[in-house]
Amino acid sequence: MTPDRALRVVVAPDSFKGSATAPEVAAAVSRGWRRARPADVVVEIPMADGGEGTLDAVLAAEGATVHTLPVTLPGVGRHEARWGMVGPRAVVELAECCGLPLVGTRDPGGADTEALGLVLAAALDAGAAEVTLAVGGSASTDGGSGALRALGARVLDAGACDVPRGGLGLVSAATVDLAGLRPPPVSGVTILCDVTAPLLGANGAAHVFAPQKGASPDQVLALDHALARWHGLLGGDAEAPGAGAAGGTAYGFATLWSARLRPGAATVASLVGLPGAVAAADVVVTGEGRWDSQSVTGKVAGHVLGLVADAGAQGVVVAGDLAAALPSGVRGWSLVDAAGGLDPARTDAIRWLEVVGEQAAMRLGESTPVS
C-alpha cells in the first residue's frame, strides 16, 4: 500500500456504549480521516453484534427502510417501536421494542416481551418472508412468552385462565395452547445472540442476567424456577448456547418458531455488506469502547479484523481504551491517550474520535504501528 495515493477506506466500528452509537462513531472517525486525507474514498459501515444498535447498523445500509409501530409499555406509556426491512427480510431489535433502557428495572418479575410480539406481527402483516431478530438489551426474563402470546399462543393455569404477564407468571403455567399461534415467516427466523448462556441454572438467563434487570436474589430463584416450568411445558433445548439470551426469549422462539441461533457480528456483517466492502478496501478502521482480551472472541472489532486479515488490507483499531495487545500488523489509537484521561474521553467522545481518525490518517505511512 502506498499511503500517498488515494485510498479506499472502510470505517466499520461497533458503538462506544454510553458515549456514541456505531453510526456516530463511524461518522466522527470519517470526518477526522477526511480532514487529513481528503482525496481518499471513505465508506461508513456501522456495525453491531446482535445486541443494542443492531437495527441502527442495518438501517444505515443501502436499501433498508424503517417502519414504526406504536406500543404501550407498562409503567412507561406509548412508545414508537422501530423495525426495518431489507428486501423481504424484517430486522427487529428487542431493545427497540421493550428493552431495559425503555422499561427500566421497576418490575423484573412482571416485565415481558409483549411489545416484541406485536412488532413481529406487524412485520408478518407487512409481508416479511424472513426475520432477523436481535435480542440483546432485554428488560424481562419471560422466556419469550409475552411475545409468543402476542403472536397468538395462550399460557394457561390449572383453571384454564391466562397466567399473569412476565417471567413470574410462568410459575402458575399448566398448559400452553398453540392453536392460535401465528406461523413463522416462510424463510424462517434467525436470532442474533450476543451471549452464549443456556436457559437454566447457575449460568442461565435468570442467575446471570436478571440481577442486572433489578431482580432480588429471591426473584432470581423464582425466575429460574419459572423458566424451568416453561421448559417443562415446551420441551426444546434448554442447553443450547444462547438459549438464555434476552431472558430466554431465544429459547422460546427456537422452540416454537424453529428460530436459528447465530452469533451476531458475522450475521450483521453479512446484512450490511461488510465482507464485500472489506475485500475492495485498502484500509479498514474498526473500533469499540474497550479493546481487551475478549475482543477477538466474537465481538465486532475482532470479526472485522478477521475479514481484514483474509483480504490483506491494513487494519486499524480505534478504541476508548487499548487494554490488550493488537494482532500483528494492526495499528491502534486510544481516545484515553488522545484526550489525556478516561473522563474527557467519555464526556466528549465525538471530538476525540475525530481527533484519532485524523491522527490515524496522518500517520498511515509510518512503519511502526501505534498502540
Coordinates of N, CA, C and O in Angstrom, one line a residue, residues 57-194:
A57 N -27.4 -0.1 12.8 CA -26.4 -0.5 11.8 C -27.0 -1.0 10.5 O -26.6 -0.6 9.4
V58 N -28.1 -1.7 10.6 CA -28.8 -2.2 9.4 C -29.4 -1.1 8.6 O -29.4 -1.0 7.4
L59 N -30.1 -0.2 9.4 CA -30.8 0.9 8.7 C -29.8 1.9 8.0 O -30.2 2.6 7.1
A60 N -28.5 1.9 8.4 CA -27.5 2.7 7.8 C -27.1 2.1 6.4 O -26.4 2.8 5.7
A61 N -27.4 0.9 6.2 CA -27.0 0.2 4.9 C -28.0 0.6 3.8 O -29.1 1.0 4.0
E62 N -27.5 0.5 2.6 CA -28.3 0.9 1.4 C -29.5 -0.1 1.3 O -29.3 -1.3 1.5
G63 N -30.6 0.4 0.9 CA -31.8 -0.4 0.6 C -32.6 -0.7 1.8 O -33.7 -1.3 1.7
A64 N -32.2 -0.3 3.0 CA -33.0 -0.6 4.2 C -34.1 0.5 4.4 O -33.8 1.7 4.2
T65 N -35.2 0.1 4.9 CA -36.3 1.1 5.2 C -36.7 0.9 6.6 O -36.7 -0.2 7.2
V66 N -37.2 2.0 7.2 CA -37.6 2.0 8.6 C -39.1 2.0 8.7 O -39.7 2.7 8.0
H67 N -39.6 1.3 9.7 CA -41.0 1.2 10.0 C -41.2 1.5 11.5 O -40.3 1.2 12.3
T68 N -42.4 1.9 11.9 CA -42.6 2.1 13.3 C -44.0 1.5 13.6 O -44.9 1.4 12.8
L69 N -44.1 1.1 14.9 CA -45.4 0.6 15.4 C -45.6 1.2 16.8 O -44.7 1.0 17.7
P70 N -46.7 1.9 17.1 CA -46.9 2.3 18.5 C -47.3 1.2 19.4 O -48.1 0.4 19.1
V71 N -46.6 1.1 20.5 CA -46.9 0.1 21.5 C -47.0 0.8 22.9 O -46.5 1.9 23.1
T72 N -47.6 0.1 23.8 CA -47.8 0.6 25.1 C -47.0 -0.2 26.1 O -47.2 -1.5 26.2
L73 N -46.1 0.4 26.8 CA -45.2 -0.3 27.8 C -45.7 0.0 29.2 O -45.9 1.1 29.6
P74 N -45.9 -1.1 30.0 CA -46.4 -0.9 31.3 C -45.5 0.0 32.1 O -44.3 -0.1 32.1
G75 N -46.1 1.0 32.8 CA -45.3 1.9 33.6 C -44.6 3.0 32.8 O -44.0 3.9 33.4
V76 N -44.7 2.9 31.5 CA -43.9 3.9 30.6 C -44.9 4.6 29.8 O -44.9 5.9 29.7
G77 N -45.8 3.9 29.1 CA -46.8 4.5 28.2 C -46.5 4.2 26.8 O -45.8 3.2 26.5
R78 N -46.9 5.1 25.9 CA -46.8 4.9 24.5 C -45.3 5.0 24.0 O -44.6 5.9 24.5
H79 N -45.0 4.1 23.1 CA -43.6 4.1 22.6 C -43.7 3.8 21.1 O -44.4 2.8 20.7
E80 N -43.0 4.5 20.3 CA -42.9 4.2 18.8 C -41.8 3.2 18.6 O -40.6 3.6 18.6
A81 N -42.1 1.9 18.5 CA -41.1 0.9 18.3 C -40.7 0.9 16.8 O -41.5 0.8 15.9
R82 N -39.4 0.9 16.5 CA -38.9 0.9 15.2 C -38.5 -0.6 14.8 O -38.1 -1.4 15.6
W83 N -38.7 -0.9 13.5 CA -38.1 -2.1 12.9 C -37.8 -1.8 11.5 O -38.2 -0.7 10.9
G84 N -37.0 -2.6 10.8 CA -36.6 -2.4 9.5 C -36.9 -3.5 8.5 O -37.2 -4.6 8.9
M85 N -36.8 -3.1 7.2 CA -37.0 -4.1 6.1 C -35.8 -3.9 5.2 O -35.4 -2.8 4.8
V86 N -35.2 -5.1 4.8 CA -34.1 -5.1 3.8 C -34.6 -6.1 2.8 O -34.5 -7.4 3.0
G87 N -35.2 -5.7 1.7 CA -35.8 -6.6 0.8 C -37.0 -7.3 1.5 O -37.8 -6.6 2.2
P88 N -37.1 -8.6 1.4 CA -38.2 -9.3 2.1 C -37.9 -9.7 3.5 O -38.7 -10.4 4.2
R89 N -36.7 -9.2 4.0 CA -36.3 -9.6 5.4 C -36.7 -8.5 6.4 O -36.3 -7.3 6.2
A90 N -37.4 -8.8 7.4 CA -37.6 -7.8 8.5 C -36.4 -8.0 9.5 O -36.0 -9.1 9.8
V91 N -36.0 -6.8 10.0 CA -35.0 -6.8 11.0 C -35.6 -6.1 12.3 O -36.0 -5.0 12.2
V92 N -35.6 -6.9 13.3 CA -36.3 -6.4 14.5 C -35.3 -6.5 15.7 O -34.6 -7.5 15.9
E93 N -35.3 -5.4 16.5 CA -34.4 -5.4 17.6 C -35.2 -5.3 18.9 O -36.0 -4.4 19.1
L94 N -35.1 -6.3 19.8 CA -35.9 -6.4 21.0 C -35.7 -5.1 21.8 O -36.7 -4.6 22.4
A95 N -34.5 -4.6 21.9 CA -34.2 -3.4 22.7 C -35.0 -2.2 22.2 O -35.4 -1.3 23.0
E96 N -35.4 -2.1 20.9 CA -36.2 -1.1 20.4 C -37.7 -1.2 20.8 O -38.4 -0.2 20.7
C97 N -38.1 -2.4 21.1 CA -39.5 -2.7 21.4 C -39.8 -2.6 22.9 O -40.8 -2.0 23.3
C98 N -38.9 -3.2 23.7 CA -39.2 -3.3 25.2 C -37.9 -3.6 25.9 O -37.9 -4.4 26.9
G99 N -36.8 -2.9 25.6 CA -35.5 -3.1 26.2 C -35.4 -2.4 27.5 O -36.2 -1.6 27.9
L100 N -34.3 -2.7 28.2 CA -34.0 -2.2 29.5 C -34.0 -0.7 29.6 O -34.5 -0.1 30.5
P101 N -33.4 0.0 28.6 CA -33.4 1.4 28.7 C -34.8 2.0 28.6 O -35.0 3.1 29.1
L102 N -35.7 1.3 28.0 CA -37.1 1.8 27.9 C -37.9 1.5 29.1 O -38.6 2.3 29.7
V103 N -37.8 0.2 29.6 CA -38.7 -0.3 30.6 C -38.1 0.0 32.0 O -38.9 0.2 33.0
G104 N -36.8 -0.1 32.1 CA -36.2 0.1 33.4 C -36.3 -1.2 34.3 O -36.6 -2.2 33.8
T105 N -35.9 -1.0 35.5 CA -35.8 -2.2 36.4 C -36.9 -2.2 37.5 O -36.8 -2.9 38.5
R106 N -38.0 -1.5 37.2 CA -39.0 -1.4 38.3 C -39.8 -2.7 38.5 O -40.3 -2.9 39.6
D107 N -39.9 -3.5 37.5 CA -40.7 -4.8 37.7 C -40.1 -5.9 37.0 O -40.5 -6.4 36.0
P108 N -38.9 -6.4 37.6 CA -38.2 -7.5 36.9 C -39.0 -8.8 36.7 O -38.8 -9.6 35.8
G109 N -39.9 -9.0 37.7 CA -40.7 -10.3 37.6 C -41.9 -10.1 36.6 O -42.3 -11.1 36.0
G110 N -42.4 -8.9 36.4 CA -43.6 -8.7 35.6 C -43.2 -8.2 34.2 O -44.1 -8.2 33.3
A111 N -42.0 -7.7 34.0 CA -41.6 -7.3 32.6 C -41.7 -8.4 31.6 O -41.4 -9.5 31.9
D112 N -42.2 -8.1 30.5 CA -42.4 -9.1 29.5 C -42.0 -8.6 28.1 O -41.6 -7.5 27.9
T113 N -42.2 -9.5 27.1 CA -41.8 -9.2 25.7 C -43.0 -9.0 24.8 O -42.9 -9.2 23.6
E114 N -44.1 -8.6 25.3 CA -45.3 -8.5 24.5 C -45.1 -7.5 23.3 O -45.5 -7.8 22.2
A115 N -44.5 -6.4 23.6 CA -44.3 -5.4 22.5 C -43.4 -6.0 21.4 O -43.7 -5.7 20.2
L116 N -42.5 -6.9 21.7 CA -41.7 -7.5 20.6 C -42.7 -8.4 19.8 O -42.6 -8.3 18.5
G117 N -43.6 -9.1 20.4 CA -44.5 -9.9 19.6 C -45.4 -9.1 18.7 O -45.7 -9.5 17.6
L118 N -45.8 -7.9 19.2 CA -46.6 -7.0 18.4 C -45.9 -6.5 17.2 O -46.4 -6.4 16.1
V119 N -44.6 -6.2 17.3 CA -43.8 -5.7 16.2 C -43.6 -6.9 15.2 O -43.6 -6.7 14.0
L120 N -43.3 -8.1 15.7 CA -43.2 -9.2 14.8 C -44.4 -9.5 14.0 O -44.4 -9.8 12.8
A121 N -45.6 -9.3 14.7 CA -46.9 -9.5 14.0 C -47.0 -8.4 12.9 O -47.5 -8.7 11.8
A122 N -46.6 -7.2 13.2 CA -46.6 -6.1 12.2 C -45.7 -6.5 11.0 O -46.1 -6.2 9.8
A123 N -44.6 -7.0 11.3 CA -43.6 -7.4 10.2 C -44.2 -8.5 9.3 O -44.1 -8.5 8.1
L124 N -44.9 -9.5 9.9 CA -45.6 -10.5 9.2 C -46.7 -9.9 8.3 O -46.9 -10.3 7.1
D125 N -47.5 -9.0 8.9 CA -48.5 -8.3 8.1 C -48.0 -7.6 7.0 O -48.7 -7.4 5.9
A126 N -46.8 -7.0 7.1 CA -46.2 -6.3 6.0 C -45.6 -7.2 4.9 O -45.0 -6.6 3.9
G127 N -45.7 -8.5 5.1 CA -45.2 -9.4 4.1 C -43.8 -9.9 4.3 O -43.2 -10.5 3.3
A128 N -43.2 -9.8 5.4 CA -41.8 -10.3 5.7 C -41.8 -11.8 5.4 O -42.6 -12.5 6.0
A129 N -40.9 -12.2 4.6 CA -40.7 -13.6 4.3 C -39.6 -14.2 5.2 O -39.5 -15.4 5.3
E130 N -38.9 -13.4 5.9 CA -37.8 -13.8 6.8 C -37.6 -12.8 7.9 O -37.9 -11.6 7.7
V131 N -37.2 -13.2 9.1 CA -37.0 -12.3 10.2 C -35.6 -12.5 10.8 O -35.2 -13.6 11.0
T132 N -34.9 -11.4 10.9 CA -33.7 -11.4 11.7 C -34.0 -10.7 13.0 O -34.4 -9.5 13.0
L133 N -33.8 -11.3 14.1 CA -34.2 -10.8 15.4 C -33.0 -10.6 16.3 O -32.3 -11.6 16.6
A134 N -32.7 -9.4 16.7 CA -31.6 -9.1 17.6 C -32.1 -9.0 19.0 O -33.1 -8.2 19.2
V135 N -31.6 -9.8 19.9 CA -32.3 -9.9 21.2 C -31.6 -9.3 22.4 O -32.0 -9.4 23.6
G136 N -30.4 -8.6 22.2 CA -29.7 -8.0 23.3 C -30.5 -6.9 24.0 O -31.3 -6.2 23.3
G137 N -30.1 -6.6 25.2 CA -30.7 -5.4 25.9 C -32.1 -5.6 26.5 O -32.8 -4.6 26.7
S138 N -32.5 -6.8 26.8 CA -33.9 -7.0 27.3 C -34.0 -6.6 28.7 O -33.1 -6.6 29.5
A139 N -35.3 -6.3 29.1 CA -35.6 -6.0 30.5 C -36.3 -7.1 31.2 O -36.6 -7.0 32.4
S140 N -36.6 -8.2 30.5 CA -37.5 -9.2 31.0 C -36.8 -10.6 31.1 O -35.7 -10.8 30.5
T141 N -37.4 -11.5 31.8 CA -36.9 -12.9 32.0 C -38.1 -13.8 31.8 O -38.5 -14.5 32.7
D142 N -38.8 -13.7 30.7 CA -40.1 -14.4 30.5 C -40.0 -15.5 29.5 O -41.1 -16.0 29.1
G143 N -38.8 -15.9 29.0 CA -38.7 -17.0 28.1 C -39.3 -16.7 26.7 O -39.6 -17.6 26.0
G144 N -39.6 -15.4 26.4 CA -40.2 -15.1 25.2 C -41.7 -15.2 25.2 O -42.4 -15.1 24.2
S145 N -42.3 -15.6 26.4 CA -43.7 -15.9 26.5 C -44.6 -14.7 26.1 O -45.6 -14.9 25.5
G146 N -44.2 -13.5 26.5 CA -45.0 -12.4 26.2 C -45.1 -12.2 24.7 O -46.2 -11.9 24.2
A147 N -44.0 -12.3 24.0 CA -44.0 -12.1 22.5 C -44.8 -13.2 21.9 O -45.6 -13.0 20.9
L148 N -44.7 -14.4 22.3 CA -45.4 -15.5 21.7 C -46.9 -15.4 22.0 O -47.7 -15.8 21.2
R149 N -47.3 -14.9 23.2 CA -48.7 -14.7 23.5 C -49.2 -13.6 22.6 O -50.4 -13.7 22.1
A150 N -48.5 -12.6 22.3 CA -48.9 -11.5 21.4 C -49.1 -12.0 20.0 O -49.8 -11.5 19.2
L151 N -48.4 -13.1 19.7 CA -48.5 -13.8 18.4 C -49.6 -14.9 18.3 O -49.7 -15.6 17.3
G152 N -50.3 -15.0 19.4 CA -51.5 -15.9 19.4 C -51.4 -17.1 20.3 O -52.4 -17.8 20.5
A153 N -50.3 -17.4 21.0 CA -50.2 -18.5 21.9 C -50.9 -18.1 23.2 O -51.0 -16.9 23.5
R154 N -51.4 -19.1 23.9 CA -52.0 -18.9 25.2 C -51.3 -19.7 26.3 O -51.0 -20.9 26.0
V155 N -51.0 -19.1 27.4 CA -50.3 -19.8 28.5 C -51.3 -19.8 29.6 O -51.7 -18.8 30.2
L156 N -51.8 -21.0 30.0 CA -52.9 -21.2 30.9 C -52.5 -21.8 32.2 O -51.6 -22.7 32.3
D157 N -53.2 -21.5 33.3 CA -53.0 -22.1 34.6 C -53.9 -23.3 34.7 O -54.6 -23.7 33.7
A158 N -53.9 -23.9 35.9 CA -54.7 -25.2 36.1 C -56.2 -25.0 35.9 O -56.9 -25.9 35.6
G159 N -56.7 -23.7 36.0 CA -58.1 -23.4 35.8 C -58.4 -23.0 34.4 O -59.5 -22.4 34.2
A160 N -57.5 -23.1 33.5 CA -57.6 -22.7 32.1 C -57.8 -21.2 31.9 O -58.3 -20.7 31.0
C161 N -57.2 -20.4 32.9 CA -57.1 -19.0 32.8 C -55.7 -18.5 32.3 O -54.7 -19.2 32.7
D162 N -55.6 -17.4 31.6 CA -54.3 -16.9 31.2 C -53.5 -16.5 32.5 O -54.0 -15.9 33.4
V163 N -52.3 -17.0 32.5 CA -51.4 -16.6 33.6 C -51.0 -15.2 33.6 O -51.1 -14.5 32.5
P164 N -50.6 -14.6 34.7 CA -50.1 -13.2 34.7 C -48.9 -13.0 33.7 O -48.2 -13.9 33.4
R165 N -48.8 -11.8 33.3 CA -47.7 -11.5 32.4 C -46.3 -11.5 33.1 O -46.3 -11.4 34.3
G166 N -45.3 -11.6 32.4 CA -43.9 -11.6 32.9 C -43.4 -13.0 33.3 O -44.1 -14.0 33.3
G167 N -42.1 -13.0 33.6 CA -41.5 -14.3 34.0 C -42.1 -15.0 35.1 O -42.3 -16.2 35.1
L168 N -42.4 -14.2 36.2 CA -43.0 -14.9 37.4 C -44.4 -15.4 37.1 O -44.9 -16.3 37.8
G169 N -45.1 -14.9 36.1 CA -46.4 -15.5 35.7 C -46.3 -16.9 35.3 O -47.3 -17.7 35.4
L170 N -45.1 -17.4 34.8 CA -45.0 -18.7 34.3 C -45.0 -19.7 35.5 O -45.1 -20.9 35.2
V171 N -44.8 -19.3 36.7 CA -44.8 -20.2 37.8 C -46.1 -21.0 37.9 O -46.1 -22.2 38.3
S172 N -47.2 -20.3 37.5 CA -48.5 -21.0 37.6 C -49.0 -21.6 36.2 O -50.1 -22.1 36.1
A173 N -48.1 -21.6 35.3 CA -48.4 -22.2 33.9 C -48.6 -23.7 34.0 O -47.8 -24.4 34.6
A174 N -49.7 -24.2 33.5 CA -50.0 -25.6 33.5 C -50.1 -26.2 32.1 O -49.7 -27.3 31.8
T175 N -50.6 -25.4 31.1 CA -50.6 -25.8 29.7 C -50.3 -24.6 28.8 O -50.5 -23.5 29.2
V176 N -50.0 -25.0 27.6 CA -49.7 -24.0 26.5 C -50.6 -24.3 25.3 O -50.5 -25.5 24.8
D177 N -51.5 -23.4 24.9 CA -52.3 -23.6 23.8 C -51.7 -22.9 22.6 O -51.7 -21.7 22.5
L178 N -51.3 -23.7 21.6 CA -50.6 -23.1 20.4 C -51.5 -23.1 19.2 O -51.1 -22.7 18.1
A179 N -52.8 -23.3 19.4 CA -53.7 -23.4 18.2 C -53.8 -22.0 17.5 O -53.9 -22.0 16.3
G180 N -53.7 -20.9 18.2 CA -53.8 -19.6 17.6 C -52.4 -19.0 17.3 O -52.4 -17.8 16.8
L181 N -51.3 -19.7 17.5 CA -50.0 -19.1 17.3 C -49.8 -18.9 15.8 O -49.9 -19.8 15.0
R182 N -49.4 -17.7 15.4 CA -49.1 -17.4 14.0 C -47.9 -18.2 13.6 O -46.9 -18.3 14.4
P183 N -47.8 -18.7 12.4 CA -46.6 -19.5 12.0 C -45.5 -18.5 11.7 O -45.7 -17.3 11.4
P184 N -44.3 -19.0 11.7 CA -43.1 -18.1 11.4 C -43.1 -17.8 9.9 O -43.8 -18.5 9.1
P185 N -42.4 -16.8 9.5 CA -42.3 -16.5 8.1 C -41.7 -17.7 7.3 O -41.0 -18.5 7.8
V186 N -42.0 -17.7 6.0 CA -41.7 -18.9 5.2 C -40.2 -19.2 5.1 O -39.8 -20.3 5.0
S187 N -39.4 -18.2 5.2 CA -38.0 -18.4 5.1 C -37.3 -18.4 6.4 O -36.1 -18.5 6.5
G188 N -38.1 -18.4 7.5 CA -37.5 -18.7 8.8 C -37.1 -17.5 9.6 O -37.2 -16.3 9.1
V189 N -36.6 -17.7 10.8 CA -36.2 -16.7 11.7 C -34.7 -17.0 12.2 O -34.4 -18.1 12.5
T190 N -33.9 -15.9 12.2 CA -32.6 -16.0 12.7 C -32.5 -15.1 13.9 O -32.8 -13.9 13.8
I191 N -32.0 -15.6 15.0 CA -31.9 -14.8 16.2 C -30.4 -14.6 16.4 O -29.6 -15.5 16.4
L192 N -30.1 -13.3 16.5 CA -28.7 -12.9 16.8 C -28.4 -12.8 18.3 O -29.0 -12.0 19.0
C193 N -27.5 -13.7 18.7 CA -27.3 -13.8 20.2 C -25.9 -13.1 20.5 O -24.9 -13.4 19.8
D194 N -25.9 -12.2 21.5 CA -24.6 -11.6 21.9 C -24.1 -12.3 23.2 O -23.2 -11.8 23.8

